[in-house]
Amino acid sequence: MRMIMWVGGFQQFTARPYEAVDFGREREGVDLSKVELTHHKLTAKDKADLTLGSAAEKLKPMSESGSAEVQDKEKALLSEILARMNDLFIGVTDNDQLSYAMAIKGKLVENETLSQQAGSNQKEQFDNSPLLKAAIMDAVIDALDAHSAMSRQALESPTIQAGLKAALMGPGRLYEALRERAA
């Protein structure tokens, strides 16, 4: 493709128009830091009612936040853990058993050797690993040490007690859990 360009009164032929003219004022970028959006307009074009499934099917209202299938699977797994833990421990609550199991699991997940073994072996092979039994015992001791140290610190420090209360009342949702249990 050839273009004809007029530059300074002369006709110039070129196959590449971007090389034809050099004004010497090209910039790498434009500074938009002082640009302010003062007006905007939204328009609705092609409005359409969306239906989920058939036209007669209505959406079910949410019963609780996060009420999805993932939560149901997690509840099923926790129930299975509790069923197995109930056979092992006497005189402790379900929540104590779940907390204990999750603390032990957390310690085991931190173990690099176990992580490498799990990545290199099938589940059955990993289950038969001689290191797994020793790692579980180490995790039990580590969890005992960690919980004892944290409990000792909480008993001795009003600052930790206040922080623990704030964590439980805020993201821990203690109030909501107690209200739900009372209902």
mmCIF file with all atom_site columns, C-alpha atoms in Angstrom:
data_model
loop_
_atom_site.group_PDB
_atom_site.id
_atom_site.type_symbol
_atom_site.label_atom_id
_atom_site.label_alt_id
_atom_site.label_comp_id
_atom_site.label_asym_id
_atom_site.label_entity_id
_atom_site.label_seq_id
_atom_site.pdbx_PDB_ins_code
_atom_site.Cartn_x
_atom_site.Cartn_y
_atom_site.Cartn_z
_atom_site.occupancy
_atom_site.B_iso_or_equiv
_atom_site.pdbx_formal_charge
_atom_site.auth_seq_id
_atom_site.auth_comp_id
_atom_site.auth_asym_id
_atom_site.auth_atom_id
_atom_site.pdbx_PDB_model_num
ATOM 1   C CA . MET A 1 1   ? 0.000   0.000   0.000  1.00 0.00 ? 1   MET A CA 1
ATOM 2   C CA . ARG A 1 2   ? 1.424   3.386   -0.975 1.00 0.00 ? 2   ARG A CA 1
ATOM 3   C CA . MET A 1 3   ? 0.294   6.645   0.531  1.00 0.00 ? 3   MET A CA 1
ATOM 4   C CA . ILE A 1 4   ? 0.705   10.112  -0.772 1.00 0.00 ? 4   ILE A CA 1
ATOM 5   C CA . MET A 1 5   ? 1.496   12.685  1.893  1.00 0.00 ? 5   MET A CA 1
ATOM 6   C CA . TRP A 1 6   ? 2.002   16.400  1.562  1.00 0.00 ? 6   TRP A CA 1
ATOM 7   C CA . VAL A 1 7   ? 4.841   17.613  3.729  1.00 0.00 ? 7   VAL A CA 1
ATOM 8   C CA . GLY A 1 8   ? 5.878   21.238  3.505  1.00 0.00 ? 8   GLY A CA 1
ATOM 9   C CA . GLY A 1 9   ? 4.311   21.634  0.076  1.00 0.00 ? 9   GLY A CA 1
ATOM 10  C CA . PHE A 1 10  ? 6.068   18.578  -1.391 1.00 0.00 ? 10  PHE A CA 1
ATOM 11  C CA . GLN A 1 11  ? 4.441   15.382  -2.355 1.00 0.00 ? 11  GLN A CA 1
ATOM 12  C CA . GLN A 1 12  ? 6.006   12.339  -0.709 1.00 0.00 ? 12  GLN A CA 1
ATOM 13  C CA . PHE A 1 13  ? 5.327   8.702   -1.547 1.00 0.00 ? 13  PHE A CA 1
ATOM 14  C CA . THR A 1 14  ? 5.785   6.083   1.125  1.00 0.00 ? 14  THR A CA 1
ATOM 15  C CA . ALA A 1 15  ? 4.888   2.500   1.847  1.00 0.00 ? 15  ALA A CA 1
ATOM 16  C CA . ARG A 1 16  ? 5.038   3.134   5.581  1.00 0.00 ? 16  ARG A CA 1
ATOM 17  C CA . PRO A 1 17  ? 2.992   6.198   6.563  1.00 0.00 ? 17  PRO A CA 1
ATOM 18  C CA . TYR A 1 18  ? 4.101   6.117   10.198 1.00 0.00 ? 18  TYR A CA 1
ATOM 19  C CA . GLU A 1 19  ? 7.692   6.804   9.093  1.00 0.00 ? 19  GLU A CA 1
ATOM 20  C CA . ALA A 1 20  ? 6.726   9.596   6.750  1.00 0.00 ? 20  ALA A CA 1
ATOM 21  C CA . VAL A 1 21  ? 6.232   12.387  9.252  1.00 0.00 ? 21  VAL A CA 1
ATOM 22  C CA . ASP A 1 22  ? 8.243   13.077  12.389 1.00 0.00 ? 22  ASP A CA 1
ATOM 23  C CA . PHE A 1 23  ? 6.983   16.026  14.382 1.00 0.00 ? 23  PHE A CA 1
ATOM 24  C CA . GLY A 1 24  ? 9.401   15.448  17.291 1.00 0.00 ? 24  GLY A CA 1
ATOM 25  C CA . ARG A 1 25  ? 6.755   15.730  19.992 1.00 0.00 ? 25  ARG A CA 1
ATOM 26  C CA . GLU A 1 26  ? 5.690   12.136  20.540 1.00 0.00 ? 26  GLU A CA 1
ATOM 27  C CA . ARG A 1 27  ? 5.280   11.141  24.173 1.00 0.00 ? 27  ARG A CA 1
ATOM 28  C CA . GLU A 1 28  ? 5.684   7.824   25.956 1.00 0.00 ? 28  GLU A CA 1
ATOM 29  C CA . GLY A 1 29  ? 2.578   8.350   28.066 1.00 0.00 ? 29  GLY A CA 1
ATOM 30  C CA . VAL A 1 30  ? 0.022   10.910  29.129 1.00 0.00 ? 30  VAL A CA 1
ATOM 31  C CA . ASP A 1 31  ? -0.122  12.180  32.710 1.00 0.00 ? 31  ASP A CA 1
ATOM 32  C CA . LEU A 1 32  ? -3.698  11.687  33.897 1.00 0.00 ? 32  LEU A CA 1
ATOM 33  C CA . SER A 1 33  ? -3.053  12.383  37.583 1.00 0.00 ? 33  SER A CA 1
ATOM 34  C CA . LYS A 1 34  ? -4.936  15.706  37.505 1.00 0.00 ? 34  LYS A CA 1
ATOM 35  C CA . VAL A 1 35  ? -7.861  14.471  35.424 1.00 0.00 ? 35  VAL A CA 1
ATOM 36  C CA . GLU A 1 36  ? -11.106 14.394  37.386 1.00 0.00 ? 36  GLU A CA 1
ATOM 37  C CA . LEU A 1 37  ? -14.310 12.661  36.378 1.00 0.00 ? 37  LEU A CA 1
ATOM 38  C CA . THR A 1 38  ? -17.102 15.192  36.854 1.00 0.00 ? 38  THR A CA 1
ATOM 39  C CA . HIS A 1 39  ? -20.021 13.599  35.015 1.00 0.00 ? 39  HIS A CA 1
ATOM 40  C CA . HIS A 1 40  ? -21.073 10.165  33.920 1.00 0.00 ? 40  HIS A CA 1
ATOM 41  C CA . LYS A 1 41  ? -24.176 8.654   32.401 1.00 0.00 ? 41  LYS A CA 1
ATOM 42  C CA . LEU A 1 42  ? -25.407 5.091   32.485 1.00 0.00 ? 42  LEU A CA 1
ATOM 43  C CA . THR A 1 43  ? -27.870 3.932   29.901 1.00 0.00 ? 43  THR A CA 1
ATOM 44  C CA . ALA A 1 44  ? -29.917 0.790   29.901 1.00 0.00 ? 44  ALA A CA 1
ATOM 45  C CA . LYS A 1 45  ? -29.965 -0.806  26.485 1.00 0.00 ? 45  LYS A CA 1
ATOM 46  C CA . ASP A 1 46  ? -31.722 -3.986  25.540 1.00 0.00 ? 46  ASP A CA 1
ATOM 47  C CA . LYS A 1 47  ? -33.333 -4.667  28.901 1.00 0.00 ? 47  LYS A CA 1
ATOM 48  C CA . ALA A 1 48  ? -34.300 -8.295  29.382 1.00 0.00 ? 48  ALA A CA 1
ATOM 49  C CA . ASP A 1 49  ? -35.635 -10.283 32.302 1.00 0.00 ? 49  ASP A CA 1
ATOM 50  C CA . LEU A 1 50  ? -33.334 -13.126 33.177 1.00 0.00 ? 50  LEU A CA 1
ATOM 51  C CA . THR A 1 51  ? -34.747 -16.433 34.310 1.00 0.00 ? 51  THR A CA 1
ATOM 52  C CA . LEU A 1 52  ? -32.990 -19.214 36.105 1.00 0.00 ? 52  LEU A CA 1
ATOM 53  C CA . GLY A 1 53  ? -33.982 -22.590 34.730 1.00 0.00 ? 53  GLY A CA 1
ATOM 54  C CA . SER A 1 54  ? -37.586 -22.649 33.595 1.00 0.00 ? 54  SER A CA 1
ATOM 55  C CA . ALA A 1 55  ? -39.774 -19.566 33.668 1.00 0.00 ? 55  ALA A CA 1
ATOM 56  C CA . ALA A 1 56  ? -41.893 -21.039 36.473 1.00 0.00 ? 56  ALA A CA 1
ATOM 57  C CA . GLU A 1 57  ? -38.885 -21.754 38.707 1.00 0.00 ? 57  GLU A CA 1
ATOM 58  C CA . LYS A 1 58  ? -38.336 -19.117 41.387 1.00 0.00 ? 58  LYS A CA 1
ATOM 59  C CA . LEU A 1 59  ? -35.155 -18.468 43.305 1.00 0.00 ? 59  LEU A CA 1
ATOM 60  C CA . LYS A 1 60  ? -35.103 -19.853 46.830 1.00 0.00 ? 60  LYS A CA 1
ATOM 61  C CA . PRO A 1 61  ? -34.336 -17.257 49.499 1.00 0.00 ? 61  PRO A CA 1
ATOM 62  C CA . MET A 1 62  ? -31.070 -17.544 51.380 1.00 0.00 ? 62  MET A CA 1
ATOM 63  C CA . SER A 1 63  ? -31.497 -19.248 54.714 1.00 0.00 ? 63  SER A CA 1
ATOM 64  C CA . GLU A 1 64  ? -28.073 -18.267 56.035 1.00 0.00 ? 64  GLU A CA 1
ATOM 65  C CA . SER A 1 65  ? -25.029 -16.521 54.663 1.00 0.00 ? 65  SER A CA 1
ATOM 66  C CA . GLY A 1 66  ? -22.778 -18.799 52.695 1.00 0.00 ? 66  GLY A CA 1
ATOM 67  C CA . SER A 1 67  ? -25.401 -21.527 52.456 1.00 0.00 ? 67  SER A CA 1
ATOM 68  C CA . ALA A 1 68  ? -23.789 -23.321 49.580 1.00 0.00 ? 68  ALA A CA 1
ATOM 69  C CA . GLU A 1 69  ? -22.766 -26.845 48.731 1.00 0.00 ? 69  GLU A CA 1
ATOM 70  C CA . VAL A 1 70  ? -19.184 -26.282 49.890 1.00 0.00 ? 70  VAL A CA 1
ATOM 71  C CA . GLN A 1 71  ? -20.439 -25.518 53.393 1.00 0.00 ? 71  GLN A CA 1
ATOM 72  C CA . ASP A 1 72  ? -22.508 -28.722 53.368 1.00 0.00 ? 72  ASP A CA 1
ATOM 73  C CA . LYS A 1 73  ? -19.454 -30.775 52.384 1.00 0.00 ? 73  LYS A CA 1
ATOM 74  C CA . GLU A 1 74  ? -17.426 -29.145 55.141 1.00 0.00 ? 74  GLU A CA 1
ATOM 75  C CA . LYS A 1 75  ? -20.154 -29.880 57.695 1.00 0.00 ? 75  LYS A CA 1
ATOM 76  C CA . ALA A 1 76  ? -20.252 -33.500 56.548 1.00 0.00 ? 76  ALA A CA 1
ATOM 77  C CA . LEU A 1 77  ? -16.474 -33.823 56.964 1.00 0.00 ? 77  LEU A CA 1
ATOM 78  C CA . LEU A 1 78  ? -16.602 -32.231 60.418 1.00 0.00 ? 78  LEU A CA 1
ATOM 79  C CA . SER A 1 79  ? -19.423 -34.590 61.403 1.00 0.00 ? 79  SER A CA 1
ATOM 80  C CA . GLU A 1 80  ? -17.341 -37.560 60.283 1.00 0.00 ? 80  GLU A CA 1
ATOM 81  C CA . ILE A 1 81  ? -14.366 -36.296 62.301 1.00 0.00 ? 81  ILE A CA 1
ATOM 82  C CA . LEU A 1 82  ? -16.615 -35.936 65.355 1.00 0.00 ? 82  LEU A CA 1
ATOM 83  C CA . ALA A 1 83  ? -18.028 -39.429 64.921 1.00 0.00 ? 83  ALA A CA 1
ATOM 84  C CA . ARG A 1 84  ? -14.520 -40.887 64.924 1.00 0.00 ? 84  ARG A CA 1
ATOM 85  C CA . MET A 1 85  ? -13.320 -38.662 67.794 1.00 0.00 ? 85  MET A CA 1
ATOM 86  C CA . ASN A 1 86  ? -16.343 -39.525 69.996 1.00 0.00 ? 86  ASN A CA 1
ATOM 87  C CA . ASP A 1 87  ? -15.120 -43.110 70.107 1.00 0.00 ? 87  ASP A CA 1
ATOM 88  C CA . LEU A 1 88  ? -11.688 -41.989 71.306 1.00 0.00 ? 88  LEU A CA 1
ATOM 89  C CA . PHE A 1 89  ? -12.258 -39.380 74.007 1.00 0.00 ? 89  PHE A CA 1
ATOM 90  C CA . ILE A 1 90  ? -14.502 -39.364 77.059 1.00 0.00 ? 90  ILE A CA 1
ATOM 91  C CA . GLY A 1 91  ? -15.751 -36.338 78.992 1.00 0.00 ? 91  GLY A CA 1
ATOM 92  C CA . VAL A 1 92  ? -15.036 -33.597 76.430 1.00 0.00 ? 92  VAL A CA 1
ATOM 93  C CA . THR A 1 93  ? -17.418 -31.635 74.238 1.00 0.00 ? 93  THR A CA 1
ATOM 94  C CA . ASP A 1 94  ? -17.760 -31.916 70.467 1.00 0.00 ? 94  ASP A CA 1
ATOM 95  C CA . ASN A 1 95  ? -16.207 -28.474 70.073 1.00 0.00 ? 95  ASN A CA 1
ATOM 96  C CA . ASP A 1 96  ? -13.215 -29.493 72.216 1.00 0.00 ? 96  ASP A CA 1
ATOM 97  C CA . GLN A 1 97  ? -12.726 -32.570 70.047 1.00 0.00 ? 97  GLN A CA 1
ATOM 98  C CA . LEU A 1 98  ? -12.970 -30.594 66.788 1.00 0.00 ? 98  LEU A CA 1
ATOM 99  C CA . SER A 1 99  ? -10.610 -27.921 68.067 1.00 0.00 ? 99  SER A CA 1
ATOM 100 C CA . TYR A 1 100 ? -8.118  -30.566 69.154 1.00 0.00 ? 100 TYR A CA 1
ATOM 101 C CA . ALA A 1 101 ? -8.296  -32.428 65.840 1.00 0.00 ? 101 ALA A CA 1
ATOM 102 C CA . MET A 1 102 ? -7.820  -29.213 63.847 1.00 0.00 ? 102 MET A CA 1
ATOM 103 C CA . ALA A 1 103 ? -4.858  -28.167 66.042 1.00 0.00 ? 103 ALA A CA 1
ATOM 104 C CA . ILE A 1 104 ? -3.165  -31.523 65.465 1.00 0.00 ? 104 ILE A CA 1
ATOM 105 C CA . LYS A 1 105 ? -3.895  -31.336 61.738 1.00 0.00 ? 105 LYS A CA 1
ATOM 106 C CA . GLY A 1 106 ? -2.442  -27.819 61.619 1.00 0.00 ? 106 GLY A CA 1
ATOM 107 C CA . LYS A 1 107 ? 0.775   -29.010 63.254 1.00 0.00 ? 107 LYS A CA 1
ATOM 108 C CA . LEU A 1 108 ? 1.018   -31.950 60.838 1.00 0.00 ? 108 LEU A CA 1
ATOM 109 C CA . VAL A 1 109 ? 0.476   -29.699 57.817 1.00 0.00 ? 109 VAL A CA 1
ATOM 110 C CA . GLU A 1 110 ? 3.459   -27.591 58.958 1.00 0.00 ? 110 GLU A CA 1
ATOM 111 C CA . ASN A 1 111 ? 5.710   -30.696 58.794 1.00 0.00 ? 111 ASN A CA 1
ATOM 112 C CA . GLU A 1 112 ? 7.843   -30.469 55.622 1.00 0.00 ? 112 GLU A CA 1
ATOM 113 C CA . THR A 1 113 ? 8.812   -34.157 55.616 1.00 0.00 ? 113 THR A CA 1
ATOM 114 C CA . LEU A 1 114 ? 5.182   -35.253 55.721 1.00 0.00 ? 114 LEU A CA 1
ATOM 115 C CA . SER A 1 115 ? 4.345   -32.779 52.984 1.00 0.00 ? 115 SER A CA 1
ATOM 116 C CA . GLN A 1 116 ? 7.046   -34.256 50.743 1.00 0.00 ? 116 GLN A CA 1
ATOM 117 C CA . GLN A 1 117 ? 5.886   -37.800 51.486 1.00 0.00 ? 117 GLN A CA 1
ATOM 118 C CA . ALA A 1 118 ? 2.271   -36.921 50.714 1.00 0.00 ? 118 ALA A CA 1
ATOM 119 C CA . GLY A 1 119 ? 3.349   -35.374 47.425 1.00 0.00 ? 119 GLY A CA 1
ATOM 120 C CA . SER A 1 120 ? 5.366   -38.443 46.442 1.00 0.00 ? 120 SER A CA 1
ATOM 121 C CA . ASN A 1 121 ? 3.088   -41.294 47.553 1.00 0.00 ? 121 ASN A CA 1
ATOM 122 C CA . GLN A 1 122 ? -0.446  -42.591 47.227 1.00 0.00 ? 122 GLN A CA 1
ATOM 123 C CA . LYS A 1 123 ? -2.777  -42.169 50.227 1.00 0.00 ? 123 LYS A CA 1
ATOM 124 C CA . GLU A 1 124 ? -2.456  -45.819 51.272 1.00 0.00 ? 124 GLU A CA 1
ATOM 125 C CA . GLN A 1 125 ? 1.343   -45.671 51.112 1.00 0.00 ? 125 GLN A CA 1
ATOM 126 C CA . PHE A 1 126 ? 1.381   -42.441 53.085 1.00 0.00 ? 126 PHE A CA 1
ATOM 127 C CA . ASP A 1 127 ? -0.953  -43.958 55.700 1.00 0.00 ? 127 ASP A CA 1
ATOM 128 C CA . ASN A 1 128 ? 1.567   -46.787 56.246 1.00 0.00 ? 128 ASN A CA 1
ATOM 129 C CA . SER A 1 129 ? 4.549   -44.436 56.638 1.00 0.00 ? 129 SER A CA 1
ATOM 130 C CA . PRO A 1 130 ? 6.483   -45.057 59.860 1.00 0.00 ? 130 PRO A CA 1
ATOM 131 C CA . LEU A 1 131 ? 7.155   -41.326 60.084 1.00 0.00 ? 131 LEU A CA 1
ATOM 132 C CA . LEU A 1 132 ? 3.421   -40.507 60.234 1.00 0.00 ? 132 LEU A CA 1
ATOM 133 C CA . LYS A 1 133 ? 2.918   -42.094 63.677 1.00 0.00 ? 133 LYS A CA 1
ATOM 134 C CA . ALA A 1 134 ? 5.959   -40.276 65.090 1.00 0.00 ? 134 ALA A CA 1
ATOM 135 C CA . ALA A 1 135 ? 4.843   -36.995 63.480 1.00 0.00 ? 135 ALA A CA 1
ATOM 136 C CA . ILE A 1 136 ? 1.389   -37.342 65.064 1.00 0.00 ? 136 ILE A CA 1
ATOM 137 C CA . MET A 1 137 ? 2.973   -37.794 68.491 1.00 0.00 ? 137 MET A CA 1
ATOM 138 C CA . ASP A 1 138 ? 5.194   -34.747 67.883 1.00 0.00 ? 138 ASP A CA 1
ATOM 139 C CA . ALA A 1 139 ? 2.122   -32.755 66.811 1.00 0.00 ? 139 ALA A CA 1
ATOM 140 C CA . VAL A 1 140 ? 0.263   -33.776 69.993 1.00 0.00 ? 140 VAL A CA 1
ATOM 141 C CA . ILE A 1 141 ? 3.198   -32.564 72.106 1.00 0.00 ? 141 ILE A CA 1
ATOM 142 C CA . ASP A 1 142 ? 3.573   -29.356 70.084 1.00 0.00 ? 142 ASP A CA 1
ATOM 143 C CA . ALA A 1 143 ? -0.169  -28.620 70.342 1.00 0.00 ? 143 ALA A CA 1
ATOM 144 C CA . LEU A 1 144 ? -0.063  -29.243 74.092 1.00 0.00 ? 144 LEU A CA 1
ATOM 145 C CA . ASP A 1 145 ? 2.914   -26.906 74.451 1.00 0.00 ? 145 ASP A CA 1
ATOM 146 C CA . ALA A 1 146 ? 1.350   -24.223 72.259 1.00 0.00 ? 146 ALA A CA 1
ATOM 147 C CA . HIS A 1 147 ? -2.051  -24.347 73.987 1.00 0.00 ? 147 HIS A CA 1
ATOM 148 C CA . SER A 1 148 ? -0.445  -24.380 77.436 1.00 0.00 ? 148 SER A CA 1
ATOM 149 C CA . ALA A 1 149 ? 1.760   -21.410 76.561 1.00 0.00 ? 149 ALA A CA 1
ATOM 150 C CA . MET A 1 150 ? -1.151  -19.464 75.068 1.00 0.00 ? 150 MET A CA 1
ATOM 151 C CA . SER A 1 151 ? -3.426  -20.276 78.016 1.00 0.00 ? 151 SER A CA 1
ATOM 152 C CA . ARG A 1 152 ? -0.727  -19.248 80.497 1.00 0.00 ? 152 ARG A CA 1
ATOM 153 C CA . GLN A 1 153 ? -0.175  -15.941 78.651 1.00 0.00 ? 153 GLN A CA 1
ATOM 154 C CA . ALA A 1 154 ? -3.925  -15.263 78.473 1.00 0.00 ? 154 ALA A CA 1
ATOM 155 C CA . LEU A 1 155 ? -4.340  -15.909 82.199 1.00 0.00 ? 155 LEU A CA 1
ATOM 156 C CA . GLU A 1 156 ? -1.517  -13.515 83.061 1.00 0.00 ? 156 GLU A CA 1
ATOM 157 C CA . SER A 1 157 ? -2.228  -10.619 80.669 1.00 0.00 ? 157 SER A CA 1
ATOM 158 C CA . PRO A 1 158 ? -5.291  -8.336  80.652 1.00 0.00 ? 158 PRO A CA 1
ATOM 159 C CA . THR A 1 159 ? -4.172  -7.080  77.216 1.00 0.00 ? 159 THR A CA 1
ATOM 160 C CA . ILE A 1 160 ? -4.310  -10.596 75.766 1.00 0.00 ? 160 ILE A CA 1
ATOM 161 C CA . GLN A 1 161 ? -7.675  -11.177 77.468 1.00 0.00 ? 161 GLN A CA 1
ATOM 162 C CA . ALA A 1 162 ? -9.068  -8.002  75.855 1.00 0.00 ? 162 ALA A CA 1
ATOM 163 C CA . GLY A 1 163 ? -7.624  -8.933  72.465 1.00 0.00 ? 163 GLY A CA 1
ATOM 164 C CA . LEU A 1 164 ? -9.049  -12.444 72.709 1.00 0.00 ? 164 LEU A CA 1
ATOM 165 C CA . LYS A 1 165 ? -12.461 -11.005 73.571 1.00 0.00 ? 165 LYS A CA 1
ATOM 166 C CA . ALA A 1 166 ? -12.269 -8.603  70.598 1.00 0.00 ? 166 ALA A CA 1
ATOM 167 C CA . ALA A 1 167 ? -11.288 -11.420 68.237 1.00 0.00 ? 167 ALA A CA 1
ATOM 168 C CA . LEU A 1 168 ? -14.117 -13.634 69.479 1.00 0.00 ? 168 LEU A CA 1
ATOM 169 C CA . MET A 1 169 ? -16.758 -10.886 69.355 1.00 0.00 ? 169 MET A CA 1
ATOM 170 C CA . GLY A 1 170 ? -15.620 -9.597  65.939 1.00 0.00 ? 170 GLY A CA 1
ATOM 171 C CA . PRO A 1 171 ? -14.558 -12.107 63.305 1.00 0.00 ? 171 PRO A CA 1
ATOM 172 C CA . GLY A 1 172 ? -15.069 -15.032 65.707 1.00 0.00 ? 172 GLY A CA 1
ATOM 173 C CA . ARG A 1 173 ? -18.806 -14.246 65.748 1.00 0.00 ? 173 ARG A CA 1
ATOM 174 C CA . LEU A 1 174 ? -19.241 -15.439 69.334 1.00 0.00 ? 174 LEU A CA 1
ATOM 175 C CA . TYR A 1 175 ? -22.406 -13.397 69.945 1.00 0.00 ? 175 TYR A CA 1
ATOM 176 C CA . GLU A 1 176 ? -24.063 -14.670 66.773 1.00 0.00 ? 176 GLU A CA 1
ATOM 177 C CA . ALA A 1 177 ? -23.174 -18.280 67.613 1.00 0.00 ? 177 ALA A CA 1
ATOM 178 C CA . LEU A 1 178 ? -24.632 -17.922 71.101 1.00 0.00 ? 178 LEU A CA 1
ATOM 179 C CA . ARG A 1 179 ? -27.803 -16.261 69.779 1.00 0.00 ? 179 ARG A CA 1
ATOM 180 C CA . GLU A 1 180 ? -28.222 -19.068 67.273 1.00 0.00 ? 180 GLU A CA 1
ATOM 181 C CA . ARG A 1 181 ? -27.790 -21.664 69.982 1.00 0.00 ? 181 ARG A CA 1
ATOM 182 C CA . ALA A 1 182 ? -30.333 -19.872 72.233 1.00 0.00 ? 182 ALA A CA 1
ATOM 183 C CA . ALA A 1 183 ? -32.979 -19.782 69.490 1.00 0.00 ? 183 ALA A CA 1
#
